């Protein structure tokens, strides 16, 4: 039996309603674009102020994890050496990264560093590092994402990501990646309040987005373990 909700007098299944609202339909991969790295702000780009993110407990969040057979310092160094384009894999229904462009001087490495990220659907978003601690165990990397131009992200105000790298007693490294979204309350499904949060988590965060997170962690694991094997 399929559950449904009523909008404007018509019954719409939960899955199809959310898919239509986010322009994400199962089986329809995101449009591809050449990965040439020509990422630049458009003439219409406005570098909007960074939002002040809420704690994860007040966001619509999801977490994935993996264990990497390499010590913590090597895993952190390997993460720094792998580009965002190579980390986030192509495929599936979500747009992939085609390039980045720094909006602040220097590299994307310290708190306050900000960059524009270009995606394969010709949209962009902005990322800024909130916190980076690499000399402690666990190490933590936290960042905020906003200023989405994709119609697929119309429901989202901003997103927050956090990587926690923990050295284990056996010499391996555990990586936990948490991602949370602040939904817009004037858009579907955010205007439904807690029900909208549930729908977003169940049919997007725990679906397409969780698979992207798993694939990204697997890519990072392969890169770190490959470079560790080559070093030995």
XYZ file of N, CA and C in Angstrom:
696
model
N 0.852 -1.191 0.000
C 0.000 0.000 0.000
C 0.881 1.232 0.000
N 0.653 2.161 -0.931
C 1.488 3.341 -1.023
C 0.875 4.467 -0.200
N 1.737 5.082 0.679
C 1.257 6.224 1.426
C 1.235 7.435 0.509
N 0.339 8.362 0.766
C 0.274 9.570 -0.052
C -0.023 10.764 0.813
N 0.248 11.958 0.267
C -0.129 13.185 0.932
C -0.968 13.974 -0.043
N -1.730 14.931 0.483
C -2.630 15.695 -0.359
C -2.098 17.109 -0.514
N -1.882 17.534 -1.751
C -1.428 18.880 -2.059
C -2.328 19.442 -3.136
N -2.909 20.626 -2.876
C -3.796 21.288 -3.837
C -4.906 20.359 -4.319
N -5.397 19.517 -3.426
C -6.531 18.678 -3.756
C -6.188 17.408 -4.483
N -4.889 17.127 -4.718
C -4.542 15.917 -5.452
C -3.627 15.027 -4.635
N -3.762 13.727 -4.784
C -2.910 12.796 -4.056
C -1.606 12.616 -4.812
N -0.490 12.751 -4.105
C 0.836 12.606 -4.708
C 1.630 11.657 -3.836
N 2.246 10.651 -4.423
C 3.040 9.736 -3.619
C 4.222 10.475 -3.029
N 4.663 10.059 -1.852
C 5.767 10.722 -1.177
C 7.027 10.716 -2.023
N 7.332 9.592 -2.630
C 8.571 9.490 -3.397
C 8.532 10.399 -4.616
N 7.473 10.317 -5.411
C 7.433 11.099 -6.638
C 7.328 12.585 -6.354
N 6.628 12.964 -5.280
C 6.509 14.381 -4.953
C 7.859 14.977 -4.629
N 8.635 14.280 -3.811
C 9.942 14.812 -3.449
C 10.874 14.821 -4.643
N 10.806 13.787 -5.468
C 11.652 13.738 -6.658
C 11.352 14.894 -7.600
N 10.073 15.178 -7.810
C 9.706 16.280 -8.681
C 10.135 17.605 -8.094
N 9.969 17.765 -6.785
C 10.309 19.024 -6.151
C 11.796 19.316 -6.257
N 12.634 18.275 -6.261
C 14.080 18.471 -6.293
C 14.668 18.201 -7.661
N 13.834 17.925 -8.643
C 14.317 17.610 -9.987
C 15.262 16.422 -9.986
N 15.056 15.478 -9.063
C 15.888 14.275 -8.991
C 14.973 13.089 -9.205
N 15.032 12.481 -10.365
C 14.191 11.341 -10.677
C 15.042 10.089 -10.763
N 14.706 9.022 -10.026
C 15.504 7.801 -10.069
C 15.674 7.313 -11.500
N 16.907 6.952 -11.824
C 17.190 6.409 -13.149
C 17.586 7.455 -14.168
N 17.467 8.746 -13.816
C 17.868 9.809 -14.721
C 19.164 10.419 -14.216
N 20.312 10.048 -14.796
C 21.575 10.598 -14.306
C 21.648 12.082 -14.573
N 22.457 12.769 -13.755
C 22.650 14.198 -13.943
C 23.304 14.453 -15.289
N 22.975 15.564 -15.955
C 23.577 15.856 -17.246
C 25.085 15.970 -17.132
N 25.773 15.406 -18.097
C 27.233 15.407 -18.038
C 27.778 16.665 -18.679
N 28.992 17.023 -18.282
C 29.685 18.175 -18.845
C 31.163 17.849 -18.871
N 31.933 18.434 -19.778
C 33.353 18.146 -19.834
C 34.062 18.569 -18.564
N 34.956 17.724 -18.072
C 35.676 18.007 -16.843
C 36.967 18.751 -17.169
N 36.841 19.971 -17.660
C 38.003 20.717 -18.097
C 38.542 21.639 -17.017
N 37.810 21.799 -15.910
C 38.291 22.613 -14.823
C 38.175 24.109 -15.060
N 37.424 24.539 -16.085
C 37.259 25.961 -16.363
C 36.133 26.497 -15.488
N 36.415 26.655 -14.218
C 35.425 27.105 -13.250
C 35.700 28.560 -12.917
N 34.752 29.423 -13.237
C 34.884 30.848 -12.982
C 33.526 31.400 -12.554
N 33.506 32.466 -11.752
C 32.219 33.093 -11.419
C 31.576 33.669 -12.675
N 30.273 33.515 -12.796
C 29.552 34.090 -13.925
C 29.379 35.589 -13.707
N 28.940 36.271 -14.746
C 28.717 37.716 -14.643
C 27.646 38.038 -13.615
N 26.723 37.103 -13.389
C 25.630 37.333 -12.444
C 25.964 36.879 -11.016
N 27.168 36.327 -10.816
C 27.515 35.781 -9.506
C 27.602 36.872 -8.440
N 27.007 36.601 -7.286
C 27.097 37.478 -6.123
C 27.660 36.661 -4.967
N 28.754 37.106 -4.378
C 29.375 36.394 -3.260
C 28.628 36.766 -1.979
N 27.583 36.009 -1.683
C 26.694 36.340 -0.574
C 27.343 36.040 0.776
N 26.914 36.745 1.825
C 27.485 36.504 3.159
C 27.300 35.058 3.596
N 28.271 34.571 4.333
C 28.205 33.197 4.837
C 27.131 33.075 5.915
N 26.298 32.035 5.846
C 25.311 31.811 6.912
C 26.004 31.367 8.202
N 25.359 31.591 9.313
C 25.850 31.093 10.599
C 25.149 29.769 10.879
N 25.829 28.652 10.628
C 25.145 27.351 10.666
C 24.691 26.938 12.054
N 23.556 26.269 12.072
C 23.036 25.672 13.292
C 23.804 24.389 13.603
N 23.757 23.894 14.850
C 24.362 22.589 15.162
C 23.642 21.481 14.406
N 24.335 20.367 14.211
C 23.769 19.265 13.434
C 22.445 18.764 14.019
N 22.298 18.873 15.326
C 21.074 18.395 15.964
C 19.844 19.148 15.478
N 20.036 20.346 14.931
C 18.914 21.153 14.457
C 18.832 21.192 12.928
N 19.654 20.392 12.279
C 19.637 20.282 10.823
C 19.091 18.910 10.424
N 18.762 18.759 9.153
C 18.379 17.445 8.626
C 19.682 16.762 8.225
N 20.114 15.773 9.007
C 21.488 15.268 8.900
C 21.556 13.781 8.593
N 22.728 13.388 8.087
C 23.024 11.978 7.825
C 24.524 11.779 8.013
N 24.912 10.576 8.455
C 26.322 10.278 8.699
C 26.712 8.953 8.058
N 27.902 8.924 7.474
C 28.492 7.703 6.928
C 29.913 7.572 7.483
N 30.449 6.358 7.479
C 31.786 6.146 7.996
C 32.526 5.050 7.252
N 33.847 5.028 7.456
C 34.688 4.012 6.828
C 35.968 3.897 7.648
N 36.643 2.760 7.571
C 37.933 2.559 8.237
C 38.999 2.388 7.164
N 40.065 3.157 7.283
C 41.149 3.155 6.301
C 42.382 2.500 6.911
N 42.977 1.584 6.170
C 44.158 0.863 6.649
C 45.400 1.716 6.405
N 45.541 2.744 7.216
C 46.683 3.658 7.158
C 46.619 4.527 8.402
N 47.768 5.023 8.889
C 47.754 5.865 10.090
C 47.162 7.241 9.805
N 46.729 7.892 10.872
C 46.052 9.178 10.756
C 46.848 10.231 9.980
N 48.124 10.468 10.277
C 48.851 11.513 9.536
C 48.874 11.256 8.026
N 49.011 9.993 7.641
C 49.026 9.681 6.208
C 47.659 9.902 5.581
N 46.595 9.530 6.283
C 45.243 9.721 5.744
C 44.963 11.206 5.531
N 45.376 12.045 6.483
C 45.158 13.485 6.351
C 45.963 14.057 5.183
N 47.213 13.589 5.035
C 48.036 14.056 3.919
C 47.455 13.613 2.584
N 46.942 12.383 2.530
C 46.348 11.879 1.292
C 45.093 12.670 0.933
N 44.301 13.038 1.942
C 43.098 13.823 1.696
C 43.453 15.182 1.116
N 44.526 15.780 1.598
C 44.957 17.082 1.082
C 45.426 16.980 -0.367
N 45.974 15.843 -0.731
C 46.577 15.701 -2.064
C 45.558 15.332 -3.139
N 44.334 14.980 -2.744
C 43.319 14.542 -3.701
C 42.353 15.684 -3.982
N 42.177 16.030 -5.248
C 41.296 17.137 -5.612
C 39.840 16.769 -5.373
N 39.010 17.795 -5.235
C 37.576 17.561 -5.050
C 36.977 16.848 -6.250
N 37.448 17.203 -7.460
C 36.946 16.568 -8.674
C 37.217 15.070 -8.667
N 38.384 14.663 -8.148
C 38.745 13.247 -8.126
C 38.116 12.510 -6.946
N 37.797 13.250 -5.883
C 37.223 12.620 -4.702
C 35.768 12.253 -4.908
N 34.973 13.204 -5.432
C 33.551 12.971 -5.668
C 33.366 12.389 -7.056
N 32.902 11.174 -7.116
C 32.866 10.411 -8.353
C 31.662 10.772 -9.230
N 31.841 10.622 -10.546
C 30.744 10.792 -11.482
C 29.770 9.616 -11.357
N 28.556 9.828 -11.867
C 27.580 8.749 -11.876
C 26.446 9.014 -10.908
N 25.355 8.300 -11.105
C 24.193 8.480 -10.259
C 23.366 9.668 -10.702
N 22.440 10.082 -9.847
C 21.498 11.129 -10.217
C 21.922 12.517 -9.756
N 23.038 12.622 -9.030
C 23.484 13.916 -8.527
C 24.545 14.518 -9.447
N 24.555 15.853 -9.590
C 25.631 16.496 -10.356
C 26.982 16.225 -9.695
N 28.037 16.156 -10.504
C 29.374 15.966 -9.957
C 30.190 17.238 -10.135
N 31.315 17.309 -9.431
C 32.166 18.496 -9.438
C 33.009 18.525 -10.709
N 33.030 19.680 -11.380
C 33.854 19.843 -12.588
C 35.025 20.786 -12.375
N 35.024 21.542 -11.284
C 36.139 22.448 -11.028
C 35.857 23.345 -9.840
N 36.897 24.041 -9.379
C 36.756 24.977 -8.267
C 37.525 26.255 -8.585
N 37.142 27.335 -7.899
C 37.771 28.641 -8.103
C 37.841 29.341 -6.753
N 39.036 29.724 -6.309
C 39.206 30.353 -5.007
C 38.625 31.763 -5.006
N 37.848 32.063 -3.977
C 37.279 33.396 -3.794
C 38.045 34.205 -2.749
N 38.943 33.532 -2.015
C 39.821 34.195 -1.055
C 41.267 33.869 -1.432
N 42.235 34.684 -1.000
C 43.644 34.412 -1.342
C 44.112 33.066 -0.799
N 45.057 32.457 -1.514
C 45.652 31.209 -1.055
C 44.863 29.984 -1.453
N 45.109 28.893 -0.716
C 44.469 27.619 -0.989
C 43.254 27.417 -0.084
N 42.498 26.362 -0.386
C 41.341 26.005 0.434
C 41.845 25.108 1.558
N 42.420 25.745 2.610
C 43.054 24.932 3.632
C 42.849 25.430 5.066
N 42.576 26.721 5.253
C 42.429 27.262 6.595
C 41.015 27.780 6.824
N 40.641 27.910 8.095
C 39.332 28.478 8.419
C 39.202 29.856 7.774
N 38.071 30.077 7.129
C 37.848 31.326 6.410
C 38.122 31.232 4.924
N 38.814 30.160 4.487
C 39.058 29.966 3.051
C 37.728 29.710 2.358
N 37.523 30.365 1.216
C 36.236 30.268 0.507
C 36.487 29.994 -0.970
N 35.672 29.131 -1.570
C 35.816 28.842 -2.992
C 34.463 28.638 -3.650
N 34.462 28.869 -4.939
C 33.311 28.561 -5.789
C 33.515 27.160 -6.345
N 32.469 26.343 -6.317
C 32.533 24.992 -6.867
C 31.549 24.881 -8.021
N 32.040 24.402 -9.164
C 31.215 24.261 -10.363
C 30.784 22.811 -10.507
N 29.529 22.606 -10.911
C 28.959 21.272 -11.032
C 28.586 20.965 -12.471
N 28.350 19.685 -12.735
C 28.132 19.207 -14.098
C 26.796 19.617 -14.689
N 25.886 20.174 -13.884
C 24.624 20.670 -14.432
C 24.704 22.170 -14.714
N 25.952 22.695 -14.783
C 26.228 24.116 -15.040
C 25.815 25.013 -13.880
N 25.599 24.458 -12.716
C 25.300 25.258 -11.535
C 26.565 25.432 -10.698
N 26.473 26.295 -9.692
C 27.600 26.528 -8.793
C 27.105 26.583 -7.353
N 28.053 26.499 -6.434
C 27.790 26.706 -5.015
C 29.056 27.270 -4.397
N 28.948 27.745 -3.164
C 30.089 28.329 -2.465
C 30.361 27.525 -1.200
N 31.643 27.278 -0.923
C 32.058 26.552 0.275
C 33.031 27.406 1.075
N 32.947 27.310 2.396
C 33.924 27.974 3.264
C 34.287 27.051 4.422
N 35.565 26.995 4.757
C 36.019 26.190 5.884
C 35.678 26.902 7.185
N 35.017 26.193 8.090
C 34.686 26.718 9.408
C 35.739 26.355 10.444
N 36.279 25.154 10.334
C 37.252 24.671 11.314
C 38.118 23.590 10.686
N 39.423 23.649 11.000
C 40.328 22.583 10.551
C 41.348 22.328 11.648
N 41.286 21.132 12.241
C 42.230 20.713 13.278
C 42.874 19.405 12.838
N 44.182 19.434 12.621
C 44.874 18.233 12.149
C 45.946 17.752 13.117
N 46.186 18.476 14.193
C 47.250 18.098 15.132
C 46.697 17.404 16.362
N 45.422 17.072 16.349
C 44.801 16.387 17.474
C 44.224 15.051 17.005
N 43.926 14.192 17.957
C 43.230 12.937 17.662
C 41.979 12.885 18.542
N 40.791 13.029 17.942
C 40.546 13.033 16.497
C 40.826 14.393 15.842
N 41.098 14.343 14.539
C 41.203 15.550 13.726
C 39.816 15.878 13.185
N 39.566 17.164 12.928
C 38.229 17.565 12.477
C 38.322 18.606 11.380
N 37.468 18.442 10.387
C 37.361 19.388 9.279
C 35.883 19.689 9.091
N 35.499 20.973 9.250
C 34.089 21.346 9.176
C 33.932 22.509 8.195
N 32.896 22.468 7.374
C 32.716 23.467 6.328
C 31.227 23.715 6.087
N 30.925 24.858 5.472
C 29.543 25.216 5.169
C 29.414 25.457 3.672
N 28.256 25.111 3.112
C 27.985 25.226 1.674
C 26.698 26.019 1.498
N 26.725 27.008 0.614
C 25.519 27.813 0.388
C 25.588 28.457 -0.995
N 24.645 29.375 -1.253
C 24.612 30.110 -2.522
C 24.486 29.154 -3.710
N 23.606 28.151 -3.572
C 23.361 27.196 -4.646
C 22.629 27.898 -5.804
N 23.036 27.613 -7.031
C 22.308 28.142 -8.187
C 21.489 27.070 -8.897
N 21.644 25.812 -8.517
C 20.911 24.716 -9.159
C 19.450 24.702 -8.705
N 18.540 24.493 -9.660
C 17.129 24.353 -9.308
C 16.906 23.107 -8.451
N 17.810 22.127 -8.549
C 17.699 20.911 -7.740
C 17.914 21.187 -6.266
N 18.511 22.341 -5.946
C 18.774 22.686 -4.546
C 17.870 23.809 -4.060
N 16.748 24.033 -4.748
C 15.859 25.141 -4.387
C 15.299 24.997 -2.976
N 15.234 23.773 -2.478
C 14.668 23.539 -1.149
C 15.658 23.830 -0.029
N 16.942 24.059 -0.367
C 18.011 24.129 0.627
C 18.465 25.563 0.865
N 18.560 25.944 2.131
C 19.141 27.231 2.511
C 20.664 27.110 2.538
N 21.175 26.110 3.271
C 22.618 25.853 3.297
C 22.859 24.434 3.790
N 24.085 23.973 3.607
C 24.495 22.659 4.099
C 25.761 22.788 4.928
N 25.970 21.858 5.850
C 27.168 21.831 6.683
C 27.744 20.421 6.647
N 29.049 20.326 6.410
C 29.722 19.034 6.407
C 30.783 18.972 7.486
N 31.021 17.780 8.002
C 32.069 17.588 9.020
C 32.722 16.231 8.831
N 34.050 16.242 8.718
C 34.838 15.014 8.703
C 35.566 14.895 10.035
N 35.429 13.748 10.687
C 36.184 13.458 11.906
C 37.063 12.248 11.622
N 38.387 12.436 11.745
C 39.361 11.366 11.520
C 39.922 10.950 12.877
N 39.793 9.662 13.204
C 40.232 9.173 14.513
C 41.231 8.023 14.341
N 42.399 8.185 14.957
C 43.405 7.115 14.943
C 42.962 5.992 15.863
N 42.900 4.759 15.343
C 42.507 3.605 16.130
C 43.730 2.921 16.736
N 43.498 2.096 17.738
C 44.600 1.453 18.453
C 45.406 0.533 17.554
N 44.786 -0.024 16.512
C 45.497 -0.963 15.633
C 46.224 -0.257 14.492
N 46.291 1.067 14.507
C 47.013 1.804 13.478
C 46.169 2.237 12.301
N 44.913 1.798 12.268
C 44.021 2.228 11.209
C 43.379 3.571 11.577
N 42.659 4.143 10.624
C 41.999 5.429 10.849
C 40.516 5.306 10.530
N 39.689 5.708 11.478
C 38.247 5.752 11.252
C 37.867 7.145 10.773
N 37.063 7.193 9.727
C 36.582 8.464 9.195
C 35.061 8.486 9.305
N 34.525 9.541 9.932
C 33.088 9.747 10.020
C 32.756 11.050 9.300
N 31.830 10.980 8.337
C 31.423 12.153 7.570
C 29.953 12.429 7.873
N 29.686 13.590 8.450
C 28.319 14.015 8.748
C 27.962 15.171 7.828
N 26.743 15.130 7.275
C 26.284 16.227 6.424
C 24.880 16.603 6.852
N 24.660 17.894 7.050
C 23.348 18.371 7.461
C 22.870 19.510 6.578
N 21.566 19.588 6.363
C 20.966 20.640 5.540
C 19.982 21.460 6.357
N 19.998 22.764 6.135
C 18.957 23.668 6.639
C 17.998 23.918 5.491
N 16.767 23.436 5.639
C 15.782 23.585 4.578
C 15.122 24.959 4.644
N 14.747 25.457 3.496
C 13.985 26.695 3.426
C 12.533 26.417 3.824
N 12.005 27.220 4.715
C 10.644 26.992 5.201
C 9.585 27.604 4.298
N 10.036 28.287 3.231
C 9.063 28.833 2.274
C 9.000 27.997 1.007
N 9.655 26.830 1.004
C 9.667 25.943 -0.158
C 9.279 24.537 0.260
N 8.821 23.752 -0.733
C 8.604 22.321 -0.525
C 9.962 21.635 -0.404
N 10.162 20.701 0.506
C 9.204 20.237 1.519
C 9.340 20.955 2.856
N 10.241 21.974 2.921
C 10.502 22.623 4.197
C 9.294 23.266 4.833
N 8.326 23.735 4.010
C 7.161 24.403 4.609
C 6.273 23.431 5.372
N 6.530 22.131 5.248
C 5.778 21.138 6.011
C 6.352 20.936 7.412
N 7.423 21.647 7.744
C 8.012 21.538 9.077
C 8.663 20.179 9.306
N 8.455 19.573 10.479
C 9.068 18.275 10.785
C 8.735 17.192 9.759
N 7.535 17.211 9.191
C 7.197 16.233 8.162
C 8.076 16.442 6.932
N 8.281 17.699 6.541
C 9.154 17.981 5.402
C 10.579 17.535 5.664
N 11.062 17.737 6.902
C 12.407 17.270 7.265
C 12.506 15.758 7.119
N 11.468 15.054 7.577
C 11.452 13.596 7.470
C 11.499 13.157 6.013
N 10.685 13.787 5.166
C 10.656 13.413 3.753
C 12.012 13.638 3.099
N 12.627 14.780 3.398
C 13.929 15.108 2.811
C 14.982 14.088 3.253
N 14.962 13.751 4.537
C 15.937 12.781 5.045
C 15.702 11.391 4.450
N 14.458 10.965 4.442
C 14.148 9.593 4.017
C 14.382 9.378 2.534
N 13.958 10.324 1.698
C 13.969 10.070 0.259
C 15.117 10.747 -0.483
N 15.910 11.561 0.201
C 17.084 12.158 -0.448
C 18.355 11.858 0.327
N 18.433 12.294 1.587
C 19.660 12.099 2.357
C 20.007 10.628 2.525
N 19.008 9.797 2.783
C 19.268 8.376 2.990
C 19.259 7.589 1.682
N 19.092 8.284 0.563
C 19.087 7.633 -0.741
C 20.257 8.077 -1.585
N 19.992 8.960 -2.561
C 21.039 9.412 -3.476
C 22.219 10.033 -2.743
N 21.940 10.859 -1.737
C 23.047 11.548 -1.075
C 23.898 10.583 -0.254
N 23.271 9.618 0.403
C 24.027 8.623 1.162
C 24.927 7.809 0.238
N 24.427 7.465 -0.943
C 25.254 6.711 -1.896
C 26.434 7.538 -2.380
N 26.216 8.844 -2.588
C 27.326 9.710 -2.967
C 28.369 9.777 -1.853
N 27.917 9.897 -0.607
C 28.840 9.951 0.521
C 29.640 8.655 0.634
N 28.973 7.516 0.467
C 29.659 6.225 0.538
C 30.706 6.094 -0.561
N 30.353 6.509 -1.786
C 31.288 6.427 -2.905
C 32.481 7.355 -2.692
N 32.238 8.532 -2.122
C 33.316 9.482 -1.858
C 34.269 8.934 -0.799
N 33.731 8.358 0.265
C 34.584 7.760 1.292
C 35.380 6.586 0.738
N 34.759 5.779 -0.118
C 35.463 4.650 -0.730
C 36.602 5.140 -1.613
N 36.380 6.244 -2.341
C 37.429 6.825 -3.178
C 38.584 7.324 -2.321
N 38.267 7.976 -1.207
C 39.306 8.463 -0.303
C 40.092 7.305 0.314
N 39.394 6.232 0.656
C 40.055 5.050 1.225
C 41.026 4.434 0.216
N 40.569 4.268 -1.020
C 41.430 3.675 -2.053
C 42.658 4.540 -2.299
N 42.454 5.865 -2.316
C 43.583 6.774 -2.545
C 44.579 6.707 -1.395
N 44.090 6.756 -0.155
C 44.978 6.744 1.006
C 45.715 5.417 1.129
N 45.014 4.306 0.940
C 45.664 3.004 1.071
C 46.619 2.754 -0.085
N 46.294 3.270 -1.272
C 47.187 3.108 -2.411
C 48.485 3.855 -2.230
N 48.401 5.090 -1.748
C 49.630 5.865 -1.533
C 50.423 5.340 -0.348
N 49.736 4.784 0.661
C 50.432 4.182 1.795
C 51.199 2.928 1.354
N 50.593 2.111 0.503
C 51.272 0.916 0.003
C 52.481 1.287 -0.832
N 52.350 2.344 -1.635
C 53.470 2.779 -2.475
C 54.622 3.330 -1.639
N 54.293 3.899 -0.471
C 55.316 4.490 0.397
C 56.136 3.432 1.115
N 55.517 2.277 1.378
C 56.200 1.232 2.159
C 57.183 0.427 1.317
